XYZ file of C-alpha atoms in Angstrom:
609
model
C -38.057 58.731 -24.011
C -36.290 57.258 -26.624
C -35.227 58.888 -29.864
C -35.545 58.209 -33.457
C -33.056 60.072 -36.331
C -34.780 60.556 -39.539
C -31.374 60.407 -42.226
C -32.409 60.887 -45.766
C -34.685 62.187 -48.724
C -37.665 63.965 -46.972
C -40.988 61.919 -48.035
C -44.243 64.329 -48.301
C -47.166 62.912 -46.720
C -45.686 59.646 -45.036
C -47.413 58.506 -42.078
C -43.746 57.578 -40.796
C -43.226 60.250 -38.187
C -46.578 59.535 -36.180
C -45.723 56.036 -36.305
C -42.262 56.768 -34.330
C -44.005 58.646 -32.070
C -46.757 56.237 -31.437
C -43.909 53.861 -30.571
C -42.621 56.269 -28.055
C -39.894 57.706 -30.108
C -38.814 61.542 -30.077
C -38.447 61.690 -33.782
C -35.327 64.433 -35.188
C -34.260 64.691 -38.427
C -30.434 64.453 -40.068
C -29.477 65.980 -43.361
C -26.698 63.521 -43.908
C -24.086 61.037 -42.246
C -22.557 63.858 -40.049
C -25.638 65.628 -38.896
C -26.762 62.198 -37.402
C -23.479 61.215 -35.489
C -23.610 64.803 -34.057
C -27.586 63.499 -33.172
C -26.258 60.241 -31.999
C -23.730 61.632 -29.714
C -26.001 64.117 -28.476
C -28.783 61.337 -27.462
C -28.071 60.656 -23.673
C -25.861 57.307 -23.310
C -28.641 55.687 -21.426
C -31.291 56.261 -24.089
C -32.546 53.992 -27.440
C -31.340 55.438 -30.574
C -33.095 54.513 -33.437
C -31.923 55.680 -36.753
C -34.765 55.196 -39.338
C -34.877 56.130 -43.591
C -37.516 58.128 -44.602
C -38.326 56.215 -47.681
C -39.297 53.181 -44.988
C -42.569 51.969 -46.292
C -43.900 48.639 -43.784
C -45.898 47.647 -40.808
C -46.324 49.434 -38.019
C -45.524 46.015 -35.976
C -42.594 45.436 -38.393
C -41.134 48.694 -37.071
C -42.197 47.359 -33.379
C -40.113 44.479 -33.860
C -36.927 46.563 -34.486
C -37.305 49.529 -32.718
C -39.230 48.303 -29.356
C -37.373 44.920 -28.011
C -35.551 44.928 -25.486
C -33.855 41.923 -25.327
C -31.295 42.524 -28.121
C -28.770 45.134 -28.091
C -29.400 45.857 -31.624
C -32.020 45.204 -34.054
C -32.644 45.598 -37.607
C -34.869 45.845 -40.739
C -34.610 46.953 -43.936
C -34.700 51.177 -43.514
C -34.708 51.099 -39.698
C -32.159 50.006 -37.025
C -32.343 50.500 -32.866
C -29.474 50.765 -31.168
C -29.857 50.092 -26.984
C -27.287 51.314 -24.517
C -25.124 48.329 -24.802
C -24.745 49.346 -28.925
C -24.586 52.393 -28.784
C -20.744 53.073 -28.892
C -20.506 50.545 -31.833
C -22.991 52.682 -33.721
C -21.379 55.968 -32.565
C -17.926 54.137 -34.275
C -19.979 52.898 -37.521
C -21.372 56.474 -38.003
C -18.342 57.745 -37.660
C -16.039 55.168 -40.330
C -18.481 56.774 -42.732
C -16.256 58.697 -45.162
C -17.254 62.030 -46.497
C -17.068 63.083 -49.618
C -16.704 62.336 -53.762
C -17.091 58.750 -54.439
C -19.616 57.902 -51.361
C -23.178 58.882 -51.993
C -23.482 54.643 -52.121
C -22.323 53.908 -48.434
C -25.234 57.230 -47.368
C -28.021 56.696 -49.941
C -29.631 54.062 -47.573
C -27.591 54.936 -44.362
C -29.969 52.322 -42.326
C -28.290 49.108 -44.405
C -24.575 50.902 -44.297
C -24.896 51.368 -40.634
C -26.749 47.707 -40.277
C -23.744 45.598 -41.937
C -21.490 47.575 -39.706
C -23.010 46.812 -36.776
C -23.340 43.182 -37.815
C -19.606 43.035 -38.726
C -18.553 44.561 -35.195
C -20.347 41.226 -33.734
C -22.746 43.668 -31.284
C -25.582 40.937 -30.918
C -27.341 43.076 -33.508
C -30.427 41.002 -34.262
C -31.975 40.907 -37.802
C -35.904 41.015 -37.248
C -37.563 37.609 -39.225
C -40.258 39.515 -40.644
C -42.610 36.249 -42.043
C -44.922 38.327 -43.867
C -44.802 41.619 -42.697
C -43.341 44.213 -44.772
C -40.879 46.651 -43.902
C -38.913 47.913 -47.189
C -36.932 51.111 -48.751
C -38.842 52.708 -51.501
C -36.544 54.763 -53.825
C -39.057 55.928 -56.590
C -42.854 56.489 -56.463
C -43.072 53.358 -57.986
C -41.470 51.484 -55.677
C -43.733 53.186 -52.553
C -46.835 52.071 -54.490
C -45.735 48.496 -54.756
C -44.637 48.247 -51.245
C -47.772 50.389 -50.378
C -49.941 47.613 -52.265
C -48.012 44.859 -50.518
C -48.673 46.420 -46.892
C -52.319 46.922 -47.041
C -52.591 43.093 -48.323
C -51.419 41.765 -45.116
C -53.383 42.462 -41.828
C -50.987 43.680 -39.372
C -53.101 43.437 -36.274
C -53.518 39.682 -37.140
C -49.826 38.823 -37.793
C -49.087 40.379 -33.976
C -52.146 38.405 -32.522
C -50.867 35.143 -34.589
C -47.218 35.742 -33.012
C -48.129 36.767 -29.584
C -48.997 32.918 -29.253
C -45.560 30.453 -28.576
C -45.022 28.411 -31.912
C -44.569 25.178 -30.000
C -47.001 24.257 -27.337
C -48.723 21.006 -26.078
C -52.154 20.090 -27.953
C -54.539 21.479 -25.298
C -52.782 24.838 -24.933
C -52.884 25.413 -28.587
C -56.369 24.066 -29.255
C -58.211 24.755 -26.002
C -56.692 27.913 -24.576
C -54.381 30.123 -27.283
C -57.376 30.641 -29.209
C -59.183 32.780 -27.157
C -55.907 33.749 -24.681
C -54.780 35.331 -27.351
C -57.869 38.156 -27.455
C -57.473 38.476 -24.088
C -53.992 39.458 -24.243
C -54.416 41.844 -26.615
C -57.106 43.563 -24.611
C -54.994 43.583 -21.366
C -52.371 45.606 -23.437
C -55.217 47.802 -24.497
C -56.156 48.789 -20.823
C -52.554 49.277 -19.789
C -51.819 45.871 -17.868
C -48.241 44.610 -17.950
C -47.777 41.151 -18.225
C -45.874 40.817 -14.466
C -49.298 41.943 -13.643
C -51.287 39.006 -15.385
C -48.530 36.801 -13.819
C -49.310 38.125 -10.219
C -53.128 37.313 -11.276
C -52.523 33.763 -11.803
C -50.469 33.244 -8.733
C -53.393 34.292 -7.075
C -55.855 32.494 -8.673
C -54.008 29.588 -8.122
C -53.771 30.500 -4.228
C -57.294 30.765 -4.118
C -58.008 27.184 -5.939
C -55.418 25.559 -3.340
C -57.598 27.206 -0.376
C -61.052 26.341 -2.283
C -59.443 22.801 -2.839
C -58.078 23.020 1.007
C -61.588 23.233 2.318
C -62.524 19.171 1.479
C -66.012 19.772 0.058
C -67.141 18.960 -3.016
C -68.573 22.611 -3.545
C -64.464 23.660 -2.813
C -63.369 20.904 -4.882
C -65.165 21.851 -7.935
C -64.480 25.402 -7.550
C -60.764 24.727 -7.616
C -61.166 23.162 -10.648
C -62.371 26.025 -12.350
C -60.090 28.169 -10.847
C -57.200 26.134 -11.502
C -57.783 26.327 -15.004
C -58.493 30.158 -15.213
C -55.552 30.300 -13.778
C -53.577 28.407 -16.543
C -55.677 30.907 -18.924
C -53.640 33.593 -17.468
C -50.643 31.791 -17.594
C -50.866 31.448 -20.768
C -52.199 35.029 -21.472
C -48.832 36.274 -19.768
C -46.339 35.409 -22.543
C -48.708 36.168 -25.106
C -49.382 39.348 -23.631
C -45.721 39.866 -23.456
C -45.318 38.858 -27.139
C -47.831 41.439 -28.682
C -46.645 44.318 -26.642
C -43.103 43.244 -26.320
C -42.728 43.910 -22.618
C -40.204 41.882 -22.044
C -38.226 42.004 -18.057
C -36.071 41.089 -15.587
C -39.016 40.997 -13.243
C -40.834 39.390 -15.771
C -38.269 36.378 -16.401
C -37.940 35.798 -12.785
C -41.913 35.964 -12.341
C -42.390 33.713 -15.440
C -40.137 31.493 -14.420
C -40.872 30.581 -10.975
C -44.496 31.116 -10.443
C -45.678 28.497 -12.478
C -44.019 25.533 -10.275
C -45.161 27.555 -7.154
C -48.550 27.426 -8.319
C -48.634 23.990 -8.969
C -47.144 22.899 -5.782
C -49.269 25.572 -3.313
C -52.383 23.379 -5.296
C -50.783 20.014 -4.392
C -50.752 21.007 -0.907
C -54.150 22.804 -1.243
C -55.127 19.226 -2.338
C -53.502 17.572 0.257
C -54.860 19.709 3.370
C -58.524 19.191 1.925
C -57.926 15.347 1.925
C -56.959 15.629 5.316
C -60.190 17.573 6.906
C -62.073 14.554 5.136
C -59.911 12.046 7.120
C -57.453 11.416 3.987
C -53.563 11.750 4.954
C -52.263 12.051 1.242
C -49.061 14.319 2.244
C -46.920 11.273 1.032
C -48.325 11.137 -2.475
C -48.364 15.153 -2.596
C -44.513 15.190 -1.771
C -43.998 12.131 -3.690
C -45.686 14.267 -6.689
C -43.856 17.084 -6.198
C -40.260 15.407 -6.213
C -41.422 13.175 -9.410
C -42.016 16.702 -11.267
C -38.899 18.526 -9.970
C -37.119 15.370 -11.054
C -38.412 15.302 -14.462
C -37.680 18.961 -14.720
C -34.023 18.616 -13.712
C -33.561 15.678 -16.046
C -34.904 18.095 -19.383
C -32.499 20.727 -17.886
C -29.745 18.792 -17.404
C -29.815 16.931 -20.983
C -30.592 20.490 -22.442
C -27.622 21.835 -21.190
C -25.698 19.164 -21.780
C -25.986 19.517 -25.390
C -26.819 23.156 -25.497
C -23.385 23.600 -27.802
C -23.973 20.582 -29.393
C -24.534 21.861 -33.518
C -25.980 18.548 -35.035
C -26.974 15.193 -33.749
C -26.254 12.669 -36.602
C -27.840 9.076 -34.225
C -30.049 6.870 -35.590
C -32.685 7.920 -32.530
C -32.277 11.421 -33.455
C -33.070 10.215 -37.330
C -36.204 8.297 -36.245
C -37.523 11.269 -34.413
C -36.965 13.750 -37.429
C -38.652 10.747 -39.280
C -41.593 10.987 -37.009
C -41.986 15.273 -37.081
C -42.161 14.747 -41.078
C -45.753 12.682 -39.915
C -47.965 15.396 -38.538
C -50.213 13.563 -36.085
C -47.362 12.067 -34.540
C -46.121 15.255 -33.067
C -48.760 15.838 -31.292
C -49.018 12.442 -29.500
C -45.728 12.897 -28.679
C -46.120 16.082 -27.090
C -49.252 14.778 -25.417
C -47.554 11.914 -24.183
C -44.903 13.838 -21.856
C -47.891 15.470 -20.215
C -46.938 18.813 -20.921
C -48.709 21.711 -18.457
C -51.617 22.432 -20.165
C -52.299 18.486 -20.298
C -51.373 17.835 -16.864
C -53.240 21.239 -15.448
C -56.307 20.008 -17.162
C -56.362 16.713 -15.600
C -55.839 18.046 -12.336
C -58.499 20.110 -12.734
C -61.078 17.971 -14.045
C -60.268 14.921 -11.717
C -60.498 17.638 -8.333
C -63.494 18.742 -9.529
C -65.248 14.800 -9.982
C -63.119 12.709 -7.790
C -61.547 12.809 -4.608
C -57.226 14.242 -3.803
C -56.163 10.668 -4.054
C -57.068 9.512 -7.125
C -55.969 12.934 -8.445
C -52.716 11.821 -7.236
C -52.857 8.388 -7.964
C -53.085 9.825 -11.711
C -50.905 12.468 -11.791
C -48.263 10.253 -9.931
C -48.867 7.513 -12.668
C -49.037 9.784 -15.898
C -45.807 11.936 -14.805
C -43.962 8.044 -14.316
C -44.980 7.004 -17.407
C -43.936 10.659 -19.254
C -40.867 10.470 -17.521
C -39.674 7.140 -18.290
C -40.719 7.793 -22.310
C -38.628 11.097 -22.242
C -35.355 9.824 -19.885
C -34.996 6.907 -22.117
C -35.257 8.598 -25.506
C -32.567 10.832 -24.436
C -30.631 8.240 -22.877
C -30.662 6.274 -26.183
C -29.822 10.200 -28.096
C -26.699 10.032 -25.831
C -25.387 6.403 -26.217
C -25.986 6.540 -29.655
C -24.555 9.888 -30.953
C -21.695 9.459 -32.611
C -20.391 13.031 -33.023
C -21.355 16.545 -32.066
C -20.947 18.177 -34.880
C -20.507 16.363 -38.633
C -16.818 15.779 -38.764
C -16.254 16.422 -35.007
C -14.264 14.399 -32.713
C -16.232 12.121 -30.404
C -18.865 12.888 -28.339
C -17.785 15.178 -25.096
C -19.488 17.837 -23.767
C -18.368 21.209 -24.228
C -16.495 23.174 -20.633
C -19.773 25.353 -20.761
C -21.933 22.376 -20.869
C -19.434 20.289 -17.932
C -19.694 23.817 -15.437
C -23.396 23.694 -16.289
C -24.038 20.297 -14.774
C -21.502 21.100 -12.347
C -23.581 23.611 -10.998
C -27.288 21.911 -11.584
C -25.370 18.915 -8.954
C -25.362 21.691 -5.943
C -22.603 20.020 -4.852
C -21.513 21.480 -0.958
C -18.233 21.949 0.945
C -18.189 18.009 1.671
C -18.546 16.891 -2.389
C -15.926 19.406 -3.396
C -13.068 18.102 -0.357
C -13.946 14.639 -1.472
C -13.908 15.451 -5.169
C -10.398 17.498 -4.879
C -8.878 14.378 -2.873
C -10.179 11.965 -5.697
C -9.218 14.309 -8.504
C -7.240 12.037 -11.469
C -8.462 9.073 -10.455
C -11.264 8.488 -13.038
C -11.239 9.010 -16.947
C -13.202 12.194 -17.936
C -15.713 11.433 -20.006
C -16.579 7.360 -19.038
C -19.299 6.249 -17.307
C -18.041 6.612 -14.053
C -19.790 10.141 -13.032
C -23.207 8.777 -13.427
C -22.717 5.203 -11.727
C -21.258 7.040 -8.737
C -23.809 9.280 -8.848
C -26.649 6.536 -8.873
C -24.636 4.418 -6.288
C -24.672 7.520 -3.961
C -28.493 7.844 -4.313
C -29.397 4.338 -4.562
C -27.411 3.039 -1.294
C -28.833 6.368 0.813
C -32.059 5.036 -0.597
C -32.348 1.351 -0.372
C -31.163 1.847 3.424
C -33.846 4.226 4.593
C -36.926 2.563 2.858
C -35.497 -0.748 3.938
C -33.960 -0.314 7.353
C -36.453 -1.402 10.262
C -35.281 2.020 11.868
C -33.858 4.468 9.754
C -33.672 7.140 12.238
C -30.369 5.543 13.915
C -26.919 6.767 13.481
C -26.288 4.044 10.959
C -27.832 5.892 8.713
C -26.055 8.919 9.388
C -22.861 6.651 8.313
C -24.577 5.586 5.142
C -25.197 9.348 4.606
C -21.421 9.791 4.534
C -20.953 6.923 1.868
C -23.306 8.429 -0.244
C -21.314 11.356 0.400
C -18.071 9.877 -0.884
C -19.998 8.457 -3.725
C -21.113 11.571 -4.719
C -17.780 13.830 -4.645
C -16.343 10.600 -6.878
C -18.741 11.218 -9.138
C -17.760 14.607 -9.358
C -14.346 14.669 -9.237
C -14.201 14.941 -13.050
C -15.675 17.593 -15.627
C -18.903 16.012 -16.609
C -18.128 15.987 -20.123
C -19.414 12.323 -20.727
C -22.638 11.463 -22.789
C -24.480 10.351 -20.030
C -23.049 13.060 -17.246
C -26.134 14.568 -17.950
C -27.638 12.413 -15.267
C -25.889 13.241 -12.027
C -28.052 16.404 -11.393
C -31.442 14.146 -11.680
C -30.042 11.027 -9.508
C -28.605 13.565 -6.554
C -32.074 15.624 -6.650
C -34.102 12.459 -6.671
C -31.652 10.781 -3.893
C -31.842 14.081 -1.550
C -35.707 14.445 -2.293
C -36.596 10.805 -1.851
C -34.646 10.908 1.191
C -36.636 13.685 2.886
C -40.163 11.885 2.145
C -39.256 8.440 3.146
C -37.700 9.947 6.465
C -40.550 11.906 7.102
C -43.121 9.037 6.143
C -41.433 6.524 8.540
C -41.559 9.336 11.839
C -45.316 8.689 11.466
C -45.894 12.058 13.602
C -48.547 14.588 13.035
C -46.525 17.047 10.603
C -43.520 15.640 9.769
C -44.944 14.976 6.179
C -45.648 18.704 5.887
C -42.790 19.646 7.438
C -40.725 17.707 4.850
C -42.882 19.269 1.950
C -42.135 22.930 2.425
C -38.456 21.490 2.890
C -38.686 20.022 0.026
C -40.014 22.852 -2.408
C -37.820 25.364 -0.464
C -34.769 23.392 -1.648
C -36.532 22.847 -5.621
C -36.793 26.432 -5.266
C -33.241 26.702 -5.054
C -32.592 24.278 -8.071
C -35.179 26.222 -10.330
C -33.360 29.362 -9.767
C -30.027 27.998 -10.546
C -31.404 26.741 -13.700
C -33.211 29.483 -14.838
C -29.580 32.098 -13.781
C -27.640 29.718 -16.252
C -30.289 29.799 -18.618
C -30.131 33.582 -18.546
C -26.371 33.540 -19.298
C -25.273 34.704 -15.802
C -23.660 32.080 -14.017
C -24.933 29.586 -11.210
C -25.626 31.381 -7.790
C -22.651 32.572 -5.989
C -20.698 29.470 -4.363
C -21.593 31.563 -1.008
C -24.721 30.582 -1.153
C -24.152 27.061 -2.433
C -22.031 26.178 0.739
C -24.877 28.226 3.255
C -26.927 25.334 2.031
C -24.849 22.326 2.294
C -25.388 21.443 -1.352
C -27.423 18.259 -1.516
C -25.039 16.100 0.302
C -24.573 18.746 2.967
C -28.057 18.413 3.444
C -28.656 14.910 3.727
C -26.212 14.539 6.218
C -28.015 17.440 8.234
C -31.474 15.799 8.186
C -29.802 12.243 8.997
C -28.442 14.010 12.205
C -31.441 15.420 13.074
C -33.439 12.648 12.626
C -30.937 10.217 14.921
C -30.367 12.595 17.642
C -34.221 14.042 18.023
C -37.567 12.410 18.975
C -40.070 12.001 16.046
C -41.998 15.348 17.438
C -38.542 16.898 17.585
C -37.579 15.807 14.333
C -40.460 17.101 13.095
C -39.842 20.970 14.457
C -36.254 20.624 13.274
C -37.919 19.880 9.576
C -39.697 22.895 9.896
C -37.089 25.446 11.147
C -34.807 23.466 8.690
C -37.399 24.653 5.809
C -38.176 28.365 6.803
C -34.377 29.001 7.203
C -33.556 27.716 3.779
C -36.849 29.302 2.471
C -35.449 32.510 3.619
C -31.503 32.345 2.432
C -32.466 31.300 -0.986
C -35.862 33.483 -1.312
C -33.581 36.722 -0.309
C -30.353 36.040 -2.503
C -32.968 35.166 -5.303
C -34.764 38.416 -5.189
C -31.810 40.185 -5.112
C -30.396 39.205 -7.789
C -33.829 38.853 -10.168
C -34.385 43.090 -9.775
C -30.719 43.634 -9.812
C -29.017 45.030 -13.392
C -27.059 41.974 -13.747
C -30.295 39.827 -14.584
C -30.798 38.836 -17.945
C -33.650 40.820 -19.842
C -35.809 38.068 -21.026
C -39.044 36.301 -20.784
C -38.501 33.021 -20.559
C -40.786 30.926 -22.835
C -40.221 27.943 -20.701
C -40.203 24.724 -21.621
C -44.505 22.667 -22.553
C -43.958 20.137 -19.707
């Protein structure tokens, strides 16, 4: 139970107090400043306070917004303020810098905006709530509460909350072919009590159930994943709105959000895959080689996002064309369309399953997601080349230390990177293009040798493994604080990945291509997670954990070994024991962590590709 302090003139007849208490609130009242620090201090330290006017005339969902978040430690509107646990010593200290006495009635007429300004000034996080067109005033005479009265019941409250439950930026068929109706749907799973980590669950399992419909290789199965699939994207999407209108916002939540939309996705892939194969189809090489061309992608729109996450104005002539090109309305949409963005790409999946056959699904989703990828990774690469500043008046372009640890950590580099990167330490100019050419190098030699080489399973390539090795610790031997450092993550996840598949593909064993796939998403698994603990403002995993791995060179060198020392069969077991152990490490540290206190309370909105 939270509670809500009522400080100020007594209003007769205000529909204020049933409001609170709808909202959860165990409403007291304070005669003055004093009465409701005594309140405040009396409120156990692990509760809400909210400290409310009165003479607060608005929406019910305006005081929703303020009083009910949970992701900010303090909130605020006009006549009404929250206070979480984190706050609640700085609003204990701003109640009680109120002076008492003559010559003060104007710091305790509208205590709310005293204590509000305080808060703000103390730097608490205290969030001011954008209101749009929802009302949420202080009426002072009768005059006043029938103005603000008037202004209320002209706006429809229930249809601002359904309009905001859905994300303002979304990709063309999630805002025109799904959010329309999602949007009811949400609102009547909050209705009937359903949370949206429930809806989330939902979709997983809908999703399961379309990769074992698609895994049967009928055309009955095929067409019923189809459908399913894009249920399941209806529930996606129903989650985060869901979570928006009721404002049930988790740590459970974030880490459910987060994750369970690029395990769905893959589980269909290999749903796709294992119904190909009971028709006499082996298509494991262009499932893997879809899944690593979408975990690349997303590590190249984390990387560049982080890279310029402090970054406070880009002033290029790229970034000027593309403001140019928001200004024309269509044009924002067939740019959004063009990156095949989730709802896009789900849809296509969906509809090809359902009237063609696993390989030309893949053959189009591996073609579309190249095409998106190049459009995106070269816009950005031209945003970094040509951005002359950070900030207008700044010194030259450099990434901040947050932004260099944050693609230090996306590059997973292991116990092997770090000794090589310590030993080559001072050697290169922090900040040049050096980090990303030794990061390509290291990816591109592993590479050309193992698609190339007659027998890559030889303990050549297990030397090659170690140059790429060196290459990579060289690359990272410096903070990556250059405009295009941003790209080590991508070409080290799409060298390790890359890796996997073509060794796998060239065993030519029963299994070894399926074996390499749950490999492969255990170790994306692993790179989500980090991305999604920095996004939350917590840090990378623990380096413990990191050096379990191997990072990604660590890795590589592992699999290299295996693959020169074992038979194809035996290569092929190793694969597998190689995946389940990883799955494991990084599955139980992850969990751990995601229902632990230390996880951020957020729902991530995610990102429309």
């Amino acid at each position: 139970m939270s509670t809500a302090i009522l400080t100020g003139p007594p209003v007769a007849g205000s529909p204020l107090e049933a409001d609170l208490r709808a909202l959860g609130f165990d409403v007291r009242t304070a005669n003055d400043a004093t009465a409701a620090a005594e309140l405040i201090n009396a409120v156990p330290a692990q509760e809400r306070v909210a400290v409310v006017d009165p003479r607060f005339v608005g929406h019910l969902h305006a005081l929703r917004l303020a009083l009910t978040d949970p992701r900010f430690p303090a909130a605020a509107v006009p006549g009404a303020l929250t206070a979480q646990p984190a706050a609640r010593a700085a609003l204990a200290r701003a109640v009680g810098r109120i002076p008492v006495g003559a010559g003060t009635a104007h710091l305790t007429d509208v205590l709310t905006d005293t204590l509000t300004e305080s808060l703000d000034r103390d730097e608490t996080g205290l969030h001011r709530v954008e209101l749009g067109s929802l009302v949420a005033t202080v009426a002072l005479t009768p005059a006043q509460r029938e103005d603000a009265r008037e202004a209320v019941a002209a706006v429809d409250d229930e249809a601002v909350r359904l309009r905001t439950a859905v994300k303002s930026r979304d990709g063309f068929f999630t805002t025109y072919c799904i959010s329309p109706y999602s949007r009811y749907l949400a609102r009547w799973c909050a209705r009937r009590g359903l949370t949206p980590n429930q809806v989330t669950t939902a979709s997983l399992l809908t999703a399961l159930i379309a990769a074992g419909c698609a895994a049967t290789g009928t055309r009955g199965g095929f067409i019923a994943a189809g459908f399913l699939l894009l249920f399941s994207f209806v529930l996606d999407c129903t989650d985060g709105q869901l979570a928006r209108y009721s404002l049930q916002y988790s740590t459970m939540g974030a880490w459910l959000d987060a994750t369970f939309d690029r395990a769905k996705e893959y589980a269909y892939y290999a749903g796709l895959a294992l119904g190909a194969a009971r028709g006499g189809d082996d298509v494991w090489a262009l499932a893997l080689g879809a899944m690593v061309l979408m975990t690349c992608r997303h590590v190249v729109d984390f990387s560049f996002n982080e890279a310029n996450h402090d970054a406070t104005a880009n002033t290029s002539p790229t970034a000027a064309l593309s403001g140019k090109l928001d200004s024309v309305g269509w044009t924002v949409w067939v740019r959004r369309m063009i990156v095949l963005p989730i709802g896009e790409r789900w849809a296509m999946i969906a509809v090809l399953t359902a009237l063609t056959t696993p390989r030309i699904v893949f053959y189009a989703l591996l073609i579309g997601c190249a095409l998106a990828a190049c459009y995106t990774t070269a816009g950005r690469v031209l945003r970094s080349l040509t951005l002359p500043q950070l900030s207008l008046g700044g010194p030259p372009a450099r990434r901040t230390d947050r932004a260099a640890q944050a693609l230090a950590d996306l590059a997973d580099s292991g116990p092997l990177a770090e000794l090589i990167a310590r030993s080559a330490r001072g050697r290169g100019r922090t900040g040049s293009f050096l980090a990303p050419v030794m990061a390509f190098l290291s990816a591109a030699v592993l590479l050309v040798w193992v698609m190339f080489e007659n027998d890559p399973a030889s303990w050549l390539t297990v030397g090659v493994a170690v140059c790429s090795a060196l290459l990579a610790g060289a690359a990272v031997a410096r903070p990556l604080k250059g405009a295009l450092d941003w790209l080590v993550p991508p070409f080290f996840r799409a060298g390790e990945y890359v890796t996997i598949l073509v060794l796998a593909a060239r065993a030519d064993v029963p299994g070894a291509l399926p074996a390499a796939y749950g490999l492969v998403a255990a170790v994306a698994y692993h790179h989500y997670d980090t991305v999604y603990r920095i996004r939350g403002g917590t840090g990378a995993p623990p380096r413990w954990l990191v050096r379990a791995t191997g990072g990604h060179e660590g890795r590589i060198l592992v699999i290299t070994v295996l693959a020169a020392a074992l038979s194809p069969s035996g290569f092929t077991i190793a694969l597998t024991a190689l995946a389940v152990a990883l799955a494991l490490l990084v599955l139980i540290e992850s969990i751990r962590f995601w229902v632990s206190s230390q996880a951020p309370a957020v729902h991530d909105e995610g990102e429309p590709a």
